[in-house]
Amino acid sequence: MSEWLESAITRAQDVNDWLAPKRANAVELLSNTNWPTRKTEAWRYTPLRSVERSNAKVITDVIGLSPVEVTGLSAIELVFVNGKYDASQLSKILPEGLSISLGQDLEGVQKAEALDVFSTIKPERHLFGLVNDALAQDVIVISVTEGVEITQPIRISSLLSQGAESHTRVQVSLAEGSRLTVIEDVQASGDTLNTAFVEYDIAKKAHLEHYRFALQTGSNVAIGGSHFNLRDHASMHSTIVAFGSDLSRLDTDIIHAGEFADAKLNAMYLLDGKELFDLHATVEHAMPNGTTEENVRCIVADHARAVFNGRIHIHRDAQKTLAELNNRNLLMSNTAEINTKPELEIYADDVRCAHGATVAQIDKQALYYLQTRGVSRSKAQVMLNFGFINELIDLMPNAALAEWIRPVIRERFAQMEVN
Amino acid sequence: MSNTKSLLTIEDLYASVEEKQILKGLSLDIKPGEVHAIMGPNGAGKSTLGYVLSGRDGYAVDDGSVTLNGEDLFEMETEERARAGLFLAFQYPVEIPGVSNLEFLKASVDAQREARGEDAITSADFLKEAKAACKQVNLPISFLKRGVNEGFSGGEKKRNELMQMLLLKPQLCILDETDSGLDIDALQVVAEGVNSQRSADRSFIVVTHYQRLLDYIKPDFVHVLSDGKIVKSGDASLAHELEAQGYAWLQKEPAEDELEG
């Protein structure tokens, strides 16, 4: 076991709050967990040295940080600063049918329900998910009432000052027929370590529009998860945009727990320098008639390293499942690295399933076509690489977010070209 | 024929693809303002000519020379040829999802203006020009926002090629089987677009299998390409002869010669 994990366990044992039984369970599981090595499949390409060496500390001083401005977004802002929820940044009046509370402030039945749901959607196998169970500082509980559509998006920002360690946790439940948009974002200033996990329970016929931005770069360790439980006829549309850092790891789990659920996941990542980003995306088709469409695109420059593990598991009863996983990767340098592993496990016999992963250089035909119009080869390459990602940006349902992220990615891209 | 300087001179051109000789001694001289039609059966090398002239990877020039405005074409990169005024309208235009048509058109025009030492056009002015061009080729304005050729029908792709031509204003346009896959209405739109661009200093090479297109775009010269070289040249009436006879005589000719002899 690593010193870091030992210290985490020790710290967790000092916490005594409403989550005590859940925390105790996590601590027990952690105590029996082997610290991952290169032989641990889930961490094979993502060494945890940066965690072991991290000097990040929980900072209790109040530090004023506010999330990045996104023109036209007008979101309901939920802000964690160094892991502590900053209630002053939440709008005073929330739309009808939406409730947002600190878990510890809930009472009676609501508190019992929140405790029940906690850590039931996120699978136990996530090492840092358990760390988050044990150490989460503040837990936010969000719920939408039956049949209500919340048009204003909720943005959950986790902001970290230099050297901070934070563990944030959110659980979201959408009641039958409701609709909600949630944006998860982390902004870290350097030498930080954070774990950020969110669990979503999406009831019958409800729809979740989801975004996760992992744009921390540099000397930050960012590990997190977004976990979704889809019931009958529930649907979700998720977009993940990521840059790398010393260590960035994201686990997503989509569970088709009901029939006729529909999941769309588009993930794009652009890595530069010596950055690492690792996405482990799991889809569990436990029930019949579900559909999943997953597009993951990745561009890696310089000495950066990308890891993708896309697992689709179709259980024996999940007949008539339609699942597609497409992973395309572009290498911009000889020293960049991509480790991709699509995994399909099918135990039902009447399903349609497709998966593919490609690692490629640029499309030569498209390059030639642009050149015949007078565009230089180098400019054409930039256009095509950007186009590769832009295709997925075009699929983002929220126009304000798309308009915000497009130039951010373009700038990132120009920088990758230089290196 | 006048003494005007040639725009394009192809002399005894030999070219191959994957070690297979396709062009076998092709010569052609084009003066400013002229429209030349190149006709011929499948496999004669019609499309290869466009690819060789534009410098596509994998198309090797084995012998011969080509000059554009007196400059050695083969000394230039593909993009330099475009900037020097060469334009190839593709038979099968490439789809580029993720790159919007407008961005693509602007990048092309910007690159060519820059090469000519002209000031960059503002986005607003360019948008105006692009919308006008869109209208002229009968494509909805929304096509400017879509990915380059992405999900366009065959006819829409051809009209998009034409739109690029209108905006780039090249000196030499090579239309590679622009009529293939077009219905008569689309054919007329394309032909009108081409005709509107005919001028004393702009030339065209119209590559086609069928005479039909030449009813709408009247050529000054018609050449028959067979087995990698031009075997017959004439005026517009040659196209009608070909229409009546087909291309079978090309293969039979030597045999007939023997009979006559």
Short mmCIF file of N, CA and C in Angstrom, two decimals, chain B residues 156-251:
data_model
loop_
_atom_site.label_atom_id
_atom_site.label_comp_id
_atom_site.label_asym_id
_atom_site.label_seq_id
_atom_site.Cartn_x
_atom_site.Cartn_y
_atom_site.Cartn_z
N GLU B 156 -25.12 18.30 -55.80
CA GLU B 156 -24.75 19.38 -54.88
C GLU B 156 -23.23 19.51 -54.77
N LYS B 157 -22.56 18.36 -54.81
CA LYS B 157 -21.10 18.39 -54.76
C LYS B 157 -20.54 19.11 -55.99
N LYS B 158 -21.12 18.80 -57.14
CA LYS B 158 -20.63 19.42 -58.38
C LYS B 158 -20.87 20.93 -58.35
N ARG B 159 -22.02 21.32 -57.80
CA ARG B 159 -22.31 22.75 -57.72
C ARG B 159 -21.40 23.43 -56.71
N ASN B 160 -21.02 22.68 -55.69
CA ASN B 160 -20.08 23.22 -54.71
C ASN B 160 -18.71 23.45 -55.34
N GLU B 161 -18.32 22.54 -56.24
CA GLU B 161 -17.06 22.73 -56.97
C GLU B 161 -17.12 24.01 -57.78
N LEU B 162 -18.27 24.18 -58.42
CA LEU B 162 -18.46 25.35 -59.25
C LEU B 162 -18.39 26.63 -58.41
N MET B 163 -18.98 26.56 -57.22
CA MET B 163 -18.96 27.72 -56.33
C MET B 163 -17.52 28.09 -55.99
N GLN B 164 -16.70 27.08 -55.74
CA GLN B 164 -15.29 27.34 -55.45
C GLN B 164 -14.62 28.03 -56.62
N MET B 165 -14.99 27.58 -57.81
CA MET B 165 -14.41 28.18 -59.01
C MET B 165 -14.81 29.65 -59.11
N LEU B 166 -16.07 29.94 -58.81
CA LEU B 166 -16.54 31.32 -58.90
C LEU B 166 -15.77 32.22 -57.93
N LEU B 167 -15.50 31.69 -56.75
CA LEU B 167 -14.83 32.51 -55.73
C LEU B 167 -13.32 32.61 -55.96
N LEU B 168 -12.73 31.56 -56.52
CA LEU B 168 -11.27 31.56 -56.69
C LEU B 168 -10.83 32.22 -57.99
N LYS B 169 -11.75 32.33 -58.93
CA LYS B 169 -11.46 32.98 -60.22
C LYS B 169 -10.14 32.52 -60.84
N PRO B 170 -10.03 31.21 -61.08
CA PRO B 170 -8.77 30.69 -61.64
C PRO B 170 -8.60 31.06 -63.12
N GLN B 171 -7.38 30.90 -63.62
CA GLN B 171 -7.11 31.18 -65.03
C GLN B 171 -7.39 29.96 -65.88
N LEU B 172 -7.12 28.79 -65.29
CA LEU B 172 -7.34 27.55 -66.04
C LEU B 172 -8.19 26.61 -65.19
N CYS B 173 -9.37 26.27 -65.72
CA CYS B 173 -10.26 25.37 -64.99
C CYS B 173 -10.30 24.03 -65.69
N ILE B 174 -10.03 22.99 -64.92
CA ILE B 174 -10.17 21.64 -65.47
C ILE B 174 -11.43 21.04 -64.86
N LEU B 175 -12.40 20.75 -65.68
CA LEU B 175 -13.64 20.16 -65.17
C LEU B 175 -13.59 18.67 -65.46
N ASP B 176 -13.41 17.89 -64.40
CA ASP B 176 -13.24 16.45 -64.58
C ASP B 176 -14.61 15.75 -64.50
N GLU B 177 -15.15 15.40 -65.64
CA GLU B 177 -16.45 14.72 -65.73
C GLU B 177 -17.48 15.38 -64.81
N THR B 178 -17.53 16.69 -64.91
CA THR B 178 -18.45 17.45 -64.07
C THR B 178 -19.90 17.06 -64.36
N ASP B 179 -20.13 16.49 -65.54
CA ASP B 179 -21.50 16.13 -65.91
C ASP B 179 -21.93 14.77 -65.39
N SER B 180 -20.97 13.98 -64.87
CA SER B 180 -21.36 12.63 -64.48
C SER B 180 -22.30 12.69 -63.28
N GLY B 181 -23.35 11.91 -63.35
CA GLY B 181 -24.30 11.85 -62.25
C GLY B 181 -25.23 13.04 -62.13
N LEU B 182 -25.23 13.93 -63.12
CA LEU B 182 -26.11 15.09 -63.04
C LEU B 182 -27.35 14.90 -63.90
N ASP B 183 -28.51 15.35 -63.37
CA ASP B 183 -29.69 15.35 -64.23
C ASP B 183 -29.63 16.62 -65.09
N ILE B 184 -30.57 16.73 -65.99
CA ILE B 184 -30.48 17.80 -67.00
C ILE B 184 -30.55 19.19 -66.37
N ASP B 185 -31.35 19.33 -65.28
CA ASP B 185 -31.45 20.63 -64.63
C ASP B 185 -30.13 21.03 -63.98
N ALA B 186 -29.54 20.08 -63.27
CA ALA B 186 -28.27 20.35 -62.60
C ALA B 186 -27.19 20.64 -63.63
N LEU B 187 -27.27 19.90 -64.74
CA LEU B 187 -26.30 20.09 -65.82
C LEU B 187 -26.37 21.52 -66.34
N GLN B 188 -27.61 22.02 -66.50
CA GLN B 188 -27.78 23.38 -67.01
C GLN B 188 -27.23 24.41 -66.03
N VAL B 189 -27.47 24.17 -64.73
CA VAL B 189 -26.95 25.11 -63.72
C VAL B 189 -25.43 25.17 -63.81
N VAL B 190 -24.82 23.99 -63.89
CA VAL B 190 -23.36 23.94 -63.95
C VAL B 190 -22.87 24.61 -65.23
N ALA B 191 -23.51 24.31 -66.33
CA ALA B 191 -23.09 24.88 -67.61
C ALA B 191 -23.23 26.40 -67.60
N GLU B 192 -24.33 26.89 -67.06
CA GLU B 192 -24.53 28.34 -66.99
C GLU B 192 -23.44 28.98 -66.15
N GLY B 193 -23.11 28.32 -65.03
CA GLY B 193 -22.04 28.82 -64.17
C GLY B 193 -20.73 28.90 -64.92
N VAL B 194 -20.42 27.85 -65.64
CA VAL B 194 -19.17 27.82 -66.40
C VAL B 194 -19.20 28.91 -67.48
N ASN B 195 -20.31 28.97 -68.21
CA ASN B 195 -20.39 29.96 -69.29
C ASN B 195 -20.25 31.39 -68.78
N SER B 196 -20.79 31.62 -67.56
CA SER B 196 -20.69 32.97 -67.01
C SER B 196 -19.24 33.34 -66.70
N GLN B 197 -18.40 32.32 -66.58
CA GLN B 197 -17.00 32.58 -66.24
C GLN B 197 -16.09 32.62 -67.47
N ARG B 198 -16.67 32.34 -68.63
CA ARG B 198 -15.83 32.37 -69.84
C ARG B 198 -15.40 33.81 -70.10
N SER B 199 -14.13 33.98 -70.37
CA SER B 199 -13.65 35.31 -70.68
C SER B 199 -12.38 35.18 -71.51
N ALA B 200 -11.91 36.31 -71.99
CA ALA B 200 -10.76 36.30 -72.90
C ALA B 200 -9.49 35.78 -72.24
N ASP B 201 -9.43 35.86 -70.92
CA ASP B 201 -8.18 35.40 -70.29
C ASP B 201 -8.36 34.14 -69.43
N ARG B 202 -9.54 33.54 -69.48
CA ARG B 202 -9.74 32.31 -68.70
C ARG B 202 -9.99 31.13 -69.65
N SER B 203 -9.31 30.03 -69.38
CA SER B 203 -9.46 28.87 -70.27
C SER B 203 -10.04 27.68 -69.51
N PHE B 204 -10.59 26.76 -70.28
CA PHE B 204 -11.20 25.58 -69.67
C PHE B 204 -10.75 24.31 -70.37
N ILE B 205 -10.54 23.28 -69.56
CA ILE B 205 -10.42 21.93 -70.12
C ILE B 205 -11.64 21.18 -69.60
N VAL B 206 -12.52 20.81 -70.51
CA VAL B 206 -13.73 20.11 -70.10
C VAL B 206 -13.56 18.63 -70.43
N VAL B 207 -13.38 17.84 -69.40
CA VAL B 207 -13.18 16.41 -69.60
C VAL B 207 -14.53 15.72 -69.48
N THR B 208 -14.91 14.98 -70.49
CA THR B 208 -16.21 14.32 -70.42
C THR B 208 -16.27 13.06 -71.27
N HIS B 209 -17.13 12.19 -70.87
CA HIS B 209 -17.33 10.96 -71.61
C HIS B 209 -18.39 11.17 -72.69
N TYR B 210 -19.34 12.08 -72.38
CA TYR B 210 -20.50 12.25 -73.25
C TYR B 210 -20.51 13.62 -73.93
N GLN B 211 -21.14 13.65 -75.08
CA GLN B 211 -21.24 14.88 -75.84
C GLN B 211 -22.24 15.84 -75.23
N ARG B 212 -23.18 15.29 -74.43
CA ARG B 212 -24.30 16.06 -73.90
C ARG B 212 -23.89 17.40 -73.27
N LEU B 213 -22.85 17.37 -72.44
CA LEU B 213 -22.41 18.58 -71.74
C LEU B 213 -22.00 19.66 -72.75
N LEU B 214 -21.48 19.20 -73.89
CA LEU B 214 -20.94 20.14 -74.87
C LEU B 214 -22.04 20.85 -75.66
N ASP B 215 -23.29 20.40 -75.47
CA ASP B 215 -24.41 21.16 -76.03
C ASP B 215 -24.61 22.45 -75.24
N TYR B 216 -24.17 22.40 -73.99
CA TYR B 216 -24.36 23.57 -73.11
C TYR B 216 -23.10 24.41 -72.98
N ILE B 217 -21.96 23.73 -72.96
CA ILE B 217 -20.69 24.46 -72.93
C ILE B 217 -20.04 24.23 -74.29
N LYS B 218 -20.10 25.25 -75.12
CA LYS B 218 -19.59 25.07 -76.49
C LYS B 218 -18.07 25.13 -76.52
N PRO B 219 -17.42 24.05 -76.89
CA PRO B 219 -15.96 24.06 -76.93
C PRO B 219 -15.42 24.68 -78.21
N ASP B 220 -14.21 25.24 -78.10
CA ASP B 220 -13.53 25.72 -79.31
C ASP B 220 -12.83 24.55 -80.00
N PHE B 221 -12.37 23.62 -79.17
CA PHE B 221 -11.67 22.46 -79.70
C PHE B 221 -12.15 21.20 -78.99
N VAL B 222 -12.16 20.11 -79.74
CA VAL B 222 -12.48 18.82 -79.13
C VAL B 222 -11.33 17.86 -79.44
N HIS B 223 -10.86 17.18 -78.39
CA HIS B 223 -9.77 16.21 -78.57
C HIS B 223 -10.25 14.84 -78.13
N VAL B 224 -9.79 13.85 -78.83
CA VAL B 224 -10.13 12.49 -78.42
C VAL B 224 -8.90 11.87 -77.77
N LEU B 225 -9.08 11.46 -76.52
CA LEU B 225 -7.99 10.84 -75.77
C LEU B 225 -8.20 9.33 -75.78
N SER B 226 -7.18 8.63 -76.21
CA SER B 226 -7.29 7.18 -76.21
C SER B 226 -5.94 6.60 -75.85
N ASP B 227 -5.97 5.67 -74.92
CA ASP B 227 -4.76 5.00 -74.47
C ASP B 227 -3.62 5.99 -74.17
N GLY B 228 -3.97 7.07 -73.48
CA GLY B 228 -2.93 7.95 -72.96
C GLY B 228 -2.42 9.04 -73.88
N LYS B 229 -3.01 9.12 -75.08
CA LYS B 229 -2.61 10.26 -75.91
C LYS B 229 -3.76 10.75 -76.77
N ILE B 230 -3.59 11.95 -77.30
CA ILE B 230 -4.65 12.52 -78.11
C ILE B 230 -4.52 11.98 -79.53
N VAL B 231 -5.58 11.32 -79.97
CA VAL B 231 -5.51 10.64 -81.27
C VAL B 231 -6.24 11.41 -82.36
N LYS B 232 -7.04 12.37 -81.95
CA LYS B 232 -7.76 13.12 -82.96
C LYS B 232 -8.18 14.46 -82.38
N SER B 233 -8.09 15.53 -83.13
CA SER B 233 -8.55 16.84 -82.67
C SER B 233 -9.40 17.47 -83.74
N GLY B 234 -10.34 18.27 -83.29
CA GLY B 234 -11.18 18.95 -84.26
C GLY B 234 -11.96 20.06 -83.59
N ASP B 235 -12.99 20.56 -84.28
CA ASP B 235 -13.82 21.59 -83.66
C ASP B 235 -15.03 20.92 -83.00
N ALA B 236 -16.01 21.71 -82.64
CA ALA B 236 -17.14 21.19 -81.88
C ALA B 236 -17.86 20.05 -82.60
N SER B 237 -17.78 20.05 -83.91
CA SER B 237 -18.51 19.02 -84.65
C SER B 237 -17.98 17.61 -84.40
N LEU B 238 -16.72 17.55 -83.97
CA LEU B 238 -16.13 16.24 -83.67
C LEU B 238 -16.90 15.54 -82.54
N ALA B 239 -17.38 16.34 -81.60
CA ALA B 239 -18.13 15.78 -80.49
C ALA B 239 -19.38 15.06 -81.00
N HIS B 240 -20.03 15.66 -81.98
CA HIS B 240 -21.25 15.04 -82.53
C HIS B 240 -20.92 13.76 -83.28
N GLU B 241 -19.80 13.79 -83.98
CA GLU B 241 -19.37 12.57 -84.66
C GLU B 241 -19.18 11.43 -83.65
N LEU B 242 -18.52 11.80 -82.54
CA LEU B 242 -18.26 10.79 -81.51
C LEU B 242 -19.55 10.26 -80.94
N GLU B 243 -20.50 11.19 -80.76
CA GLU B 243 -21.78 10.80 -80.21
C GLU B 243 -22.45 9.77 -81.13
N ALA B 244 -22.34 10.01 -82.42
CA ALA B 244 -22.96 9.12 -83.39
C ALA B 244 -22.22 7.77 -83.47
N GLN B 245 -20.90 7.84 -83.38
CA GLN B 245 -20.11 6.62 -83.64
C GLN B 245 -19.74 5.83 -82.39
N GLY B 246 -19.73 6.54 -81.24
CA GLY B 246 -19.19 5.90 -80.05
C GLY B 246 -17.68 5.85 -80.14
N TYR B 247 -17.07 5.08 -79.24
CA TYR B 247 -15.60 5.05 -79.20
C TYR B 247 -15.03 3.77 -79.77
N ALA B 248 -15.90 2.90 -80.24
CA ALA B 248 -15.44 1.59 -80.67
C ALA B 248 -14.41 1.69 -81.80
N TRP B 249 -14.57 2.66 -82.68
CA TRP B 249 -13.65 2.81 -83.82
C TRP B 249 -12.19 2.98 -83.38
N LEU B 250 -12.02 3.48 -82.15
CA LEU B 250 -10.64 3.69 -81.67
C LEU B 250 -9.87 2.39 -81.64
N GLN B 251 -10.57 1.35 -81.18
CA GLN B 251 -9.90 0.06 -81.09
C GLN B 251 -9.78 -0.59 -82.48
#
